[in-house]
Short mmCIF file of C-alpha atoms and ligand atoms in Angstrom, two decimals:
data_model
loop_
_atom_site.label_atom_id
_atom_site.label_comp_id
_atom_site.label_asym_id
_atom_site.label_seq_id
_atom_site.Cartn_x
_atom_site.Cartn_y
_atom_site.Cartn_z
CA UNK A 14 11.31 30.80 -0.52
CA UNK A 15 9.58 32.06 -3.51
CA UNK A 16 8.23 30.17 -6.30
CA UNK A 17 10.66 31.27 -8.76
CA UNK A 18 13.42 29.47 -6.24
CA UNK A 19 11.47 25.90 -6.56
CA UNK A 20 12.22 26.32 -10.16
CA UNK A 21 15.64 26.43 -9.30
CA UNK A 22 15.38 23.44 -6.39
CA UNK A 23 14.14 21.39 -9.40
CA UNK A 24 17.12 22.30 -11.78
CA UNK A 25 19.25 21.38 -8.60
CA UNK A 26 17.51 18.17 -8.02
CA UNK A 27 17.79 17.20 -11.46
CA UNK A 28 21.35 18.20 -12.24
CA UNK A 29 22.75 16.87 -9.26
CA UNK A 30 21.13 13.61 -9.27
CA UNK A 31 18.25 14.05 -6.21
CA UNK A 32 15.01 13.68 -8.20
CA UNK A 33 14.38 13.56 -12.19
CA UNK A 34 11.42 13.52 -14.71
CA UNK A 35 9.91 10.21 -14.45
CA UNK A 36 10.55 8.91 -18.04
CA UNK A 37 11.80 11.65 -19.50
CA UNK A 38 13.35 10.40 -22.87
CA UNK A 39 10.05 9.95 -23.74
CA UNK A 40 8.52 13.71 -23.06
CA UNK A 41 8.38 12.58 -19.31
CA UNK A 42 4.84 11.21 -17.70
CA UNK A 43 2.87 13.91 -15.64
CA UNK A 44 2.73 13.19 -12.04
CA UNK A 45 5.79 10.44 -11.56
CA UNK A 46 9.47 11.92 -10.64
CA UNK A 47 12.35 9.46 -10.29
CA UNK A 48 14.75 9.60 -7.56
CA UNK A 49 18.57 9.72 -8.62
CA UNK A 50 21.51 8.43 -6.61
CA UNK A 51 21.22 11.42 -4.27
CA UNK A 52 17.60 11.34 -4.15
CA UNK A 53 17.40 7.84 -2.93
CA UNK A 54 20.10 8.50 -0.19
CA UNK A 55 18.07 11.08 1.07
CA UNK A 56 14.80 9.18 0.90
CA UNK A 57 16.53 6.11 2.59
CA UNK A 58 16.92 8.83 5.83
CA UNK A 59 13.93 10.09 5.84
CA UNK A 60 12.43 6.18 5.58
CA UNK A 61 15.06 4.96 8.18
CA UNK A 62 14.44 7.22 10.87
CA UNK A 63 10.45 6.99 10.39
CA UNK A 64 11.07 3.24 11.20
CA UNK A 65 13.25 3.39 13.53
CA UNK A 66 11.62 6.19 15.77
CA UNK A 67 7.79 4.63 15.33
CA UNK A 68 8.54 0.91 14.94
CA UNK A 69 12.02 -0.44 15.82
CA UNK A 70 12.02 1.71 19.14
CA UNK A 71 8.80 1.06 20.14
CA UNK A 72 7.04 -1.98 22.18
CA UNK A 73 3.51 -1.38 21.31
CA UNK A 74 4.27 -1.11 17.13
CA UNK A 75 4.59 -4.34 14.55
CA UNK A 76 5.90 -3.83 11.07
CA UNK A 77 4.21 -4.74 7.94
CA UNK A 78 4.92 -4.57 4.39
CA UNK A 79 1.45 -6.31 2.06
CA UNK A 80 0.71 -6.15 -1.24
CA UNK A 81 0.04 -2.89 -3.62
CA UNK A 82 -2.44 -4.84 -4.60
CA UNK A 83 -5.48 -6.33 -2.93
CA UNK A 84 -8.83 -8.04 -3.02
CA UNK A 85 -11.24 -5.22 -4.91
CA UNK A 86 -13.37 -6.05 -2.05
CA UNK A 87 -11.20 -4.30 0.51
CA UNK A 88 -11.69 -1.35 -1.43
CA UNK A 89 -15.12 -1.42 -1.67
CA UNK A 90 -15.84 -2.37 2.18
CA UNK A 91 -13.47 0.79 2.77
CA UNK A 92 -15.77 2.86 0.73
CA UNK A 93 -13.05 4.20 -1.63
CA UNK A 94 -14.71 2.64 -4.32
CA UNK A 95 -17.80 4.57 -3.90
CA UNK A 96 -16.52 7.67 -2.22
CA UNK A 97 -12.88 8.50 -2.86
CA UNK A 98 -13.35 10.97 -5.65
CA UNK A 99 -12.43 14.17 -6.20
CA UNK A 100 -14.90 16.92 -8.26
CA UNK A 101 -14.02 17.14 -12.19
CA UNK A 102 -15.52 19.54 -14.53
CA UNK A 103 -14.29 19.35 -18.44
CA UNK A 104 -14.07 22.86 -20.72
CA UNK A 105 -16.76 22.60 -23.10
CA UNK A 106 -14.66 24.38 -25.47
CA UNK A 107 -11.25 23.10 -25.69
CA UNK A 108 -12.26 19.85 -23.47
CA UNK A 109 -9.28 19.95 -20.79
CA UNK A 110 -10.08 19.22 -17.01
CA UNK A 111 -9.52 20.00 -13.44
CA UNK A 112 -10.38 19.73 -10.13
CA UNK A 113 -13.66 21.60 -9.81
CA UNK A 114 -12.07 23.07 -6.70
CA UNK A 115 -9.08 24.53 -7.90
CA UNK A 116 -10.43 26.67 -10.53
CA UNK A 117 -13.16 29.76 -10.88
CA UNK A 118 -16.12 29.63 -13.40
CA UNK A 119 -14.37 30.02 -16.47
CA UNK A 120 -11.64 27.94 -17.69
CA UNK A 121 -8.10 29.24 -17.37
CA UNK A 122 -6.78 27.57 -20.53
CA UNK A 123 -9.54 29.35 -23.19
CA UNK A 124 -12.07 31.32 -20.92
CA UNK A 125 -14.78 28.18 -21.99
CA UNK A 126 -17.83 27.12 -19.82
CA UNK A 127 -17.39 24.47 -17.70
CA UNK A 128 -20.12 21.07 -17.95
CA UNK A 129 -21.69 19.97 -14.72
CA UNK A 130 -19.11 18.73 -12.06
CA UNK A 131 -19.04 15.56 -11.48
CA UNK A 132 -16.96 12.84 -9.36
CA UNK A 133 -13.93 11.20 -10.23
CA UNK A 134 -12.47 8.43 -8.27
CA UNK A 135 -9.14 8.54 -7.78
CA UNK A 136 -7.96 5.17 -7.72
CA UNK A 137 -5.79 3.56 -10.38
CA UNK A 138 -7.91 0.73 -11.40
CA UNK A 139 -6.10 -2.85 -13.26
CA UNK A 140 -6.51 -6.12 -14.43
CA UNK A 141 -5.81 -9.22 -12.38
CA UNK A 142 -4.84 -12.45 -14.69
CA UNK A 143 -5.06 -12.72 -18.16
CA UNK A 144 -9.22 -11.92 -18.17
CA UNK A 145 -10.07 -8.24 -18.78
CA UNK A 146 -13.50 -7.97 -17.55
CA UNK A 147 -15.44 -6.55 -14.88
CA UNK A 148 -14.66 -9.30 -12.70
CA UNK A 149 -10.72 -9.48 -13.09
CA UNK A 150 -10.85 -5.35 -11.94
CA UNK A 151 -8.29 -4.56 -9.07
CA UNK A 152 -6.81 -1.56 -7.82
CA UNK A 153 -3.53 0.18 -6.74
CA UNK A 154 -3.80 0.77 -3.26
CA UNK A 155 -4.65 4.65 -3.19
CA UNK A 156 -2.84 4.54 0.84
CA UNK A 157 -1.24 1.95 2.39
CA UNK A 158 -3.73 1.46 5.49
CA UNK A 159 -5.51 -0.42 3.70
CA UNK A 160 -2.66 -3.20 3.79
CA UNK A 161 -2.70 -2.51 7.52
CA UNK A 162 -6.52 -3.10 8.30
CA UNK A 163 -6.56 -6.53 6.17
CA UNK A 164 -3.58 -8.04 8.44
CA UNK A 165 -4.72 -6.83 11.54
CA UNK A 166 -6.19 -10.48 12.52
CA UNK A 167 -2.79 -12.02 11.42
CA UNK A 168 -1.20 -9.53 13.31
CA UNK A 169 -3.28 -10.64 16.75
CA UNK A 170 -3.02 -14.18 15.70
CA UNK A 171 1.17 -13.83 15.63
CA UNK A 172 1.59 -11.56 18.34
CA UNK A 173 -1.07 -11.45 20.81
CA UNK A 174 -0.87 -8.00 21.38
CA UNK A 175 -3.16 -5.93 23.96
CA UNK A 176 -4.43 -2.51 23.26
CA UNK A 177 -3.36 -0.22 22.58
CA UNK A 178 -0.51 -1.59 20.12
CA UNK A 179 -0.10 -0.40 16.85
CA UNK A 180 0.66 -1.31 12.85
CA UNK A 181 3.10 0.55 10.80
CA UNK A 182 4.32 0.10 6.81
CA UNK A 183 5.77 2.76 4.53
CA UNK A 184 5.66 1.85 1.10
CA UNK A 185 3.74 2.89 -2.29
CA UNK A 186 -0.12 4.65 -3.04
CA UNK A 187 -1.11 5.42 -6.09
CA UNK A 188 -3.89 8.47 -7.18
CA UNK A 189 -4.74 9.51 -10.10
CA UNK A 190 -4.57 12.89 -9.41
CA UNK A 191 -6.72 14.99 -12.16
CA UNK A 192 -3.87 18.04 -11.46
CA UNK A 193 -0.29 16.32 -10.51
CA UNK A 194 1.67 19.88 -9.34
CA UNK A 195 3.92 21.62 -7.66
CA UNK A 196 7.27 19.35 -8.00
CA UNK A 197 6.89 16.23 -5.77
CA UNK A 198 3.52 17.89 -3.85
CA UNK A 199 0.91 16.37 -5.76
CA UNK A 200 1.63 13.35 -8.23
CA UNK A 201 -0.12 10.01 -9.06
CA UNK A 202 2.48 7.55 -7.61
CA UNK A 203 4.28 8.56 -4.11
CA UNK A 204 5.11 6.82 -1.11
CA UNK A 205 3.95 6.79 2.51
CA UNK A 206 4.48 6.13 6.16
CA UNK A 207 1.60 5.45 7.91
CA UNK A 208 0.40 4.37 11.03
CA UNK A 209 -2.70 2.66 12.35
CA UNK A 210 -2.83 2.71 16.22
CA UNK A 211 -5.64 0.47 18.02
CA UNK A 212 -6.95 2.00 21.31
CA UNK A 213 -9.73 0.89 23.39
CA UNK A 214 -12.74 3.29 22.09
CA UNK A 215 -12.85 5.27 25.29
CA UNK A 216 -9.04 6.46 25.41
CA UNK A 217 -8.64 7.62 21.67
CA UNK A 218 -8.63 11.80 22.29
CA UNK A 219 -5.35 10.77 24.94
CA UNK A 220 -3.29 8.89 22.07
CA UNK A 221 -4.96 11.22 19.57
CA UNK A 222 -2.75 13.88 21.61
CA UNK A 223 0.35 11.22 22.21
CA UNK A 224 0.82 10.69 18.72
CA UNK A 225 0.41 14.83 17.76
CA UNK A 226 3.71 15.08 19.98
CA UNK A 227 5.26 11.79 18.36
CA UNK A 228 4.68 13.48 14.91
CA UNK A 229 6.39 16.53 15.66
CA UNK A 230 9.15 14.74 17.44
CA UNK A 231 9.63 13.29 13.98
CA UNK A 232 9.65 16.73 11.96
CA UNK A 233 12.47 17.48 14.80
CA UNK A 234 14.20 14.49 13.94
CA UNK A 235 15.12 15.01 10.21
CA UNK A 236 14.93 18.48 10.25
CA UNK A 237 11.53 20.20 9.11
CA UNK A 238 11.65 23.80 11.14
CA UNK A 239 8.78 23.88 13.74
CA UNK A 240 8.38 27.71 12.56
CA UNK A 241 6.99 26.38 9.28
CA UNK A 242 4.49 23.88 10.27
CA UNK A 243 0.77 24.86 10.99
CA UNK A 244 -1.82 22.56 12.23
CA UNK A 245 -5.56 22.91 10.49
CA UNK A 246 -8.47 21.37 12.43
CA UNK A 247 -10.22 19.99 9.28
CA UNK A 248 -13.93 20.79 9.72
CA UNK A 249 -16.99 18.70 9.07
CA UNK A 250 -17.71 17.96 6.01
CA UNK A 251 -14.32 17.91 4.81
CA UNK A 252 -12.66 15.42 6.46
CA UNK A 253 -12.34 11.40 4.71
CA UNK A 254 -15.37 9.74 4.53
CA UNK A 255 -14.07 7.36 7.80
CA UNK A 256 -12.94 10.44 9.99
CA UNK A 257 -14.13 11.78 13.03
CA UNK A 258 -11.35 14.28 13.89
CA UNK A 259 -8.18 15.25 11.36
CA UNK A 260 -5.97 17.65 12.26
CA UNK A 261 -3.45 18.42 8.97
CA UNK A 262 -0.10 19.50 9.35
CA UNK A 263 0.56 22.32 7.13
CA UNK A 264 3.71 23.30 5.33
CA UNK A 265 4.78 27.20 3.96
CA UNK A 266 5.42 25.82 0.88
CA UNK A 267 6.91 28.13 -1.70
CA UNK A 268 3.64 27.53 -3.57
CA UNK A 269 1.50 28.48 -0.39
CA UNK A 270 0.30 26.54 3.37
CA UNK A 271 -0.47 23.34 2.15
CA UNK A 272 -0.68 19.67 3.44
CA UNK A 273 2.28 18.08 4.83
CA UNK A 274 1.00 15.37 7.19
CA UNK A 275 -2.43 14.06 8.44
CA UNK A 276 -3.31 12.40 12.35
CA UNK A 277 -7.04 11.34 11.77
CA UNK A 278 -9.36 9.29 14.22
CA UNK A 279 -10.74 7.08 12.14
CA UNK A 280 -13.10 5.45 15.23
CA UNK A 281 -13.58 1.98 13.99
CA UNK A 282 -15.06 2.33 10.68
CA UNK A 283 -12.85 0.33 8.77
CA UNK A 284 -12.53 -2.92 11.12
CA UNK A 285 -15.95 -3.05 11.55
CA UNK A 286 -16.46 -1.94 7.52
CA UNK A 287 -13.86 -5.31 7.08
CA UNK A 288 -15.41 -7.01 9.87
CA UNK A 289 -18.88 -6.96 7.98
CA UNK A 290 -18.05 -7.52 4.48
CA UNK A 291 -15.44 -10.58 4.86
CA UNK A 292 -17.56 -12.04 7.63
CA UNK A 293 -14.14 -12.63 9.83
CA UNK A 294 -14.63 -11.61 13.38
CA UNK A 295 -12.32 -8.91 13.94
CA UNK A 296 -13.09 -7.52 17.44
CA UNK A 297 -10.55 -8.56 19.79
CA UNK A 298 -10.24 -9.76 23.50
CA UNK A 299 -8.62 -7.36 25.46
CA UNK A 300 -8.92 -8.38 29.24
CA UNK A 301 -9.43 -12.00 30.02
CA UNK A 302 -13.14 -12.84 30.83
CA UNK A 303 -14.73 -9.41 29.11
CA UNK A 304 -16.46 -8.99 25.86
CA UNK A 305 -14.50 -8.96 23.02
CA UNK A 306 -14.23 -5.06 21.38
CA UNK A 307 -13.88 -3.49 17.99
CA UNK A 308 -10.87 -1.44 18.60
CA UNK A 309 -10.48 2.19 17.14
CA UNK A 310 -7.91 3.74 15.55
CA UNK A 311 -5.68 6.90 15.53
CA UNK A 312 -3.89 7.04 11.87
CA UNK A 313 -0.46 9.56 11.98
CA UNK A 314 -0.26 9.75 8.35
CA UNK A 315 2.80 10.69 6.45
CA UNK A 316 4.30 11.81 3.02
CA UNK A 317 7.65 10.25 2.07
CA UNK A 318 7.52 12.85 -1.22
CA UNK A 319 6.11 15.78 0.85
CA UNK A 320 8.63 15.15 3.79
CA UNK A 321 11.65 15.54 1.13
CA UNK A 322 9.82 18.60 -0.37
CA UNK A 323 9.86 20.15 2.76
CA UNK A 324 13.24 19.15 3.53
CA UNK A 325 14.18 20.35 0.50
CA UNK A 326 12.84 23.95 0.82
CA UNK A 327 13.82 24.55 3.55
CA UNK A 328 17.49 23.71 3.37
CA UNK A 329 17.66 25.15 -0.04
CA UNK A 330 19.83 28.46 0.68
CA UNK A 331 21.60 31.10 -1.32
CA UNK A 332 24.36 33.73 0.02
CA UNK A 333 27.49 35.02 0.32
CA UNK A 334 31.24 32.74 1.77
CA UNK A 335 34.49 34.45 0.97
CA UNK A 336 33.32 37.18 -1.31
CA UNK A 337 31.29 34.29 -3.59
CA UNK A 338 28.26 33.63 -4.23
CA UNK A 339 27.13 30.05 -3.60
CA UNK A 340 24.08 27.73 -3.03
CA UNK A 341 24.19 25.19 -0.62
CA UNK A 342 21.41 22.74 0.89
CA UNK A 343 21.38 23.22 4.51
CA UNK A 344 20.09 19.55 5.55
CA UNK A 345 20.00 18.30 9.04
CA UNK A 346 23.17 15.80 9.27
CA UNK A 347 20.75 12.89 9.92
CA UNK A 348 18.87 12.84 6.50
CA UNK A 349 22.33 14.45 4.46
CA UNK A 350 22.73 12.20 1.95
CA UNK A 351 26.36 12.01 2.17
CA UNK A 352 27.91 12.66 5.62
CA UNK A 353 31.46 13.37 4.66
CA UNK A 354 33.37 14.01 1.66
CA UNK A 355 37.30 12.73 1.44
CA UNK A 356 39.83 14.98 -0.55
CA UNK A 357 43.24 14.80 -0.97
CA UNK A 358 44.66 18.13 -0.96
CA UNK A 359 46.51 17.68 -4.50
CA UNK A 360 45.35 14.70 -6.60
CA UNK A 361 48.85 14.74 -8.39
CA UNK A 362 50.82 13.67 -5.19
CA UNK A 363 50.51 9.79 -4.44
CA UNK A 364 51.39 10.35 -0.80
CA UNK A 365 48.81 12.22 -0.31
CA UNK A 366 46.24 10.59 -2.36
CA UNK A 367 47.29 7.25 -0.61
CA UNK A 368 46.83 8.83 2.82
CA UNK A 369 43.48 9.94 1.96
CA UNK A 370 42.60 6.94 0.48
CA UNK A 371 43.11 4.71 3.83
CA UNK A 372 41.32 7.22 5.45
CA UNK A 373 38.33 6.84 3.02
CA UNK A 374 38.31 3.57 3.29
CA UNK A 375 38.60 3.05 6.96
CA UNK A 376 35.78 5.96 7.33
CA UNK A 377 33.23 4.21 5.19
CA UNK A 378 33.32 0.98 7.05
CA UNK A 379 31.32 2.64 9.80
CA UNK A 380 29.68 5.47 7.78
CA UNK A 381 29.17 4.06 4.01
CA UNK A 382 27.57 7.27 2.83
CA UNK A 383 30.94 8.82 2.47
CA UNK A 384 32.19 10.33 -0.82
CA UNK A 385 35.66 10.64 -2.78
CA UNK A 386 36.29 13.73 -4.49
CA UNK A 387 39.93 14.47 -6.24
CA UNK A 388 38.67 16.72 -9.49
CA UNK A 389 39.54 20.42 -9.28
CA UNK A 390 40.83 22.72 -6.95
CA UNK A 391 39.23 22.38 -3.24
CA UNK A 392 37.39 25.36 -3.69
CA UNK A 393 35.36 24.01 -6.18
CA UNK A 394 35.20 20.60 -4.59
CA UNK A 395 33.92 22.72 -1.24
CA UNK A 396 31.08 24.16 -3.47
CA UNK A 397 30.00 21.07 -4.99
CA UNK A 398 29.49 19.37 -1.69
CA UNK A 399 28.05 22.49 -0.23
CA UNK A 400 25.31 22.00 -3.29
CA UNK A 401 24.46 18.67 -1.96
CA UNK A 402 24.59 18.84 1.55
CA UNK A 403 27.36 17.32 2.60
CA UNK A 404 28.01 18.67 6.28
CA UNK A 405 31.59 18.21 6.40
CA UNK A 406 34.64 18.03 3.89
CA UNK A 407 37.95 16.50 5.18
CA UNK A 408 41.04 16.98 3.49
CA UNK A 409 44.04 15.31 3.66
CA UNK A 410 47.54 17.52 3.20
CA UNK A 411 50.68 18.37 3.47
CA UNK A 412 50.87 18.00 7.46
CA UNK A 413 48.41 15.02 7.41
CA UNK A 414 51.71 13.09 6.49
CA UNK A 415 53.97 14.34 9.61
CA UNK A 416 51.46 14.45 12.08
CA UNK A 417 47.88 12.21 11.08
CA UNK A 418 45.34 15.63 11.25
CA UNK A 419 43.03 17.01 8.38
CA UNK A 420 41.31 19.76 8.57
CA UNK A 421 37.64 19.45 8.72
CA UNK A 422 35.57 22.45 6.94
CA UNK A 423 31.90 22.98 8.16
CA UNK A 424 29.15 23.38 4.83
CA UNK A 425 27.02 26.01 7.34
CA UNK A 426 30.13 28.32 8.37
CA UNK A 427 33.03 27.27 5.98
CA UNK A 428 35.17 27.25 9.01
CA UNK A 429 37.91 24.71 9.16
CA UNK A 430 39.17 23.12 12.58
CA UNK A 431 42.55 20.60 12.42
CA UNK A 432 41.54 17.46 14.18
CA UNK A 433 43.62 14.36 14.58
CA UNK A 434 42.51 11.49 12.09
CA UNK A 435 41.44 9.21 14.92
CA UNK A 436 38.50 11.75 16.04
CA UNK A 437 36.68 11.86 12.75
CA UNK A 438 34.47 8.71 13.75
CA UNK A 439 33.12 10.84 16.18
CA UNK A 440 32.70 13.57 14.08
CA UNK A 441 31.39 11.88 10.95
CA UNK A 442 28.11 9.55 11.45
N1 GAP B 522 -4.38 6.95 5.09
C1 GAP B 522 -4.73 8.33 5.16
C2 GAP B 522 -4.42 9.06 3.93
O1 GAP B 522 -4.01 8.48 2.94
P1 GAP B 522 -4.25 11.47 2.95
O2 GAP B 522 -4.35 12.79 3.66
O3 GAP B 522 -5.09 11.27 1.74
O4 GAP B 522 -4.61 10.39 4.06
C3 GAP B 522 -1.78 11.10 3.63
O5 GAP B 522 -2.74 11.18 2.60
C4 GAP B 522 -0.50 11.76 3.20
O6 GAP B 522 -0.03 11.21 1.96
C5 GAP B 522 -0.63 13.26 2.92
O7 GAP B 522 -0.58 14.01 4.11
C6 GAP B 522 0.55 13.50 2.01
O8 GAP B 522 1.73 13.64 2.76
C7 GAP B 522 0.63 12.21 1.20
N2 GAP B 522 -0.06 12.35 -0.11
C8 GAP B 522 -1.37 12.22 -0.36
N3 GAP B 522 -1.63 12.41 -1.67
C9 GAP B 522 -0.45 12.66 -2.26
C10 GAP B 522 -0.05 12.94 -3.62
N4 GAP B 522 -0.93 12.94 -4.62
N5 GAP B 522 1.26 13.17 -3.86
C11 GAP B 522 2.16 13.14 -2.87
N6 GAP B 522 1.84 12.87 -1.58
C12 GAP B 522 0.56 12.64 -1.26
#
């Protein structure tokens, strides 16, 4: 897909109701989108089948869901107050910035020299309570581990768990990104799903590997194509300041091979970095009668935002049904956002709009994501679903009423099969 296409993916998102300008009345606010209607179907998916896959079907896994914010102390003892920064330099002449890696010597906007780079931390920083001073500061949790790491004792207290078990949550980070781009790639408030997994120090390169095939069995799941996906072996020196080994999961982008995903071994810096600064034991006993140890951690790391951006691009297709041009979004069934559209074959003939009615109905009991369409010919209505998604259109006519089939038309092929009404809750889910 070329760039000039994620221009039109973002009309599409925005006229269809997937993903707007975060506060856009107002001249919008760089770096924030806001999921419509569709958008938040699709998200819900992508969210559900995380869960369920690396939480609800797992023994070893607990779910958690803390606080955005936290203690300022967590922050510190995890070293993103001191080292989770990315380079700035500021045009002398006209005074804009960016990210002293993403530009050359000169500045793009006016050719000016660029000041001395210099490090800007990325985290959102707030007031706690009605004091704004130095000692009310707090911040907006720039990933959700952090959450993770500060319940892992509550976690052990509740559960008793042995190692290796691990701790999932998906929910909001915040960054203050100095250049918010590329659609929903890079902006300051996004969501993730994240994972920290405790192993016994010794048997970390094993699950590092276990959980490399658990990530990809999730791209499978919604739908990312393998073909797309490229892992980088992030060298020293660039990985997080608590990382031994990161492998990032790349994504052709229309924009380029960036970042989709990250599995990092983060040993056990931040227990023991915790562990120090709160003064709360947090090694654990693993095997009755032996020392108590400081488990490490594996941390699968994914983007709810870059997840639907790759969904996105890669279902986002243009060519040629019947002679006509059209533009449909090829999504996997599982993360669709609506699984079935109902239409009655003429919306001016109450038999038939009754009959498709009850069959609406009784369809969404099971399947709620279902949708009701009536308004212009079926042709259209075919296209409009096609534009969101929708894998299959049913319609209800003439012969539905002498002998209970509709026709079923696939979005992919725009091929219609006649099935009887009682198969389509095998057919729709
Ligand atoms: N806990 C590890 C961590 O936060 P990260 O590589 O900084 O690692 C993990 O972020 C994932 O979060 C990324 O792979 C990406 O999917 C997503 N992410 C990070 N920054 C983002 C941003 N500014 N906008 C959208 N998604 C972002």
């Amino acid at each position: 897909m070329e760039e000039a296409t994620l221009e039109k993916l973002v009309s599409l998102c925005k006229r269809r109701g997937f993903i707007y300008p975060g506060s856009e009345i107002y001249g919008g606010l760089s770096g924030t989108w806001d999921y419509g209607p569709l958008g938040i179907a699709l998200k819900n998916n992508v969210k559900n089948i995380w869960w369920r896959m690396n939480v609800l079907e797992r023994d070893d896994m607990y779910g958690v869901d803390a606080a955005i914010l936290m203690n300022p102390k967590a922050w510190e003892a995890s070293g993103h107050v001191a080292g989770f920064s990315d380079p700035l330099v500021e045009c002398k002449k006209c005074k804009r910035r960016f990210r002293a890696d993403q530009v050359e010597e000169k500045c793009p906007e006016c050719e000016g020299a660029f000041g001395a780079v210099r490090q800007f931390n990325m985290m959102f920083k707030t007031h706690i309570g009605a004091a704004e001073d130095e000692a009310s500061v707090s911040y907006l949790r720039p990933e959700t581990a952090g959450g993770i790491f500060v319940n892992f004792k509550n976690i052990i207290d509740s559960f008793h768990p042995k190692l290796p078990f691990g701790v999932g949550q998906i929910g909001k980070a915040f960054r203050n990104e100095i250049a918010p781009r590329d659609f929903l790639f890079r902006t300051r408030e996004f969501e993730q799903m994240e994972i920290e997994y405790f192993v016994r120090p010794g048997e970390w390169e094993k699950k590092f590997e276990e959980w490399r095939d658990e990530m990809y069995r999730y791209m499978e799941a919604v739908g990312i194509p393998r073909a797309l996906v490229h892992e980088l072996e992030v060298p020293d020196g660039e990985r997080a300041h608590y990382s031994k080994r990161t492998i990032d999961f790349e994504f052709d982008f229309p924009f380029g091979r960036k970042e989709l995903y990250g599995l990092a071994y983060r040993t056990d810096f931040d227990l023991a970095a915790h562990s120090k600064a709160s003064g709360v034991e947090l090694r654990m006993t693993d095997e009755e009668g032996k020392e108590p140890v400081m488990p490490h951690v594996i941390e699968p790391s994914f983007g709810v935002d870059r997840t639907i951006l790759a969904l996105l691009v890669s279902a986002y297709t243009e060519d040629e049904l019947g002679g006509e041009k059209r533009t449909y979004l090829k999504l996997n069934a599982a993360v669709a956002p609506i699984k079935a559209a109902v239409f009655p074959l003429l919306k001016n003939k109450p038999p038939l709009v009754a009959k498709a009615r009850e069959i609406y109905s009784e369809l969404k009991k099971t399947v709620p994501q279902i949708m009701w369409d009536d308004n212009g010919n079926i042709g259209k209505r075919y296209r409009r679903q096609d534009e969101i998604g929708t894998p299959a259109c049913i319609t209800v006519d003439f012969e539905t009423l002498e002998n209970d089939t509709v026709t079923v038309r696939s979005r992919d092929t725009g091929e219609q099969m006649r099935v009887s009404v009682s198969e389509l809750s095998s057919i729709v889910r």
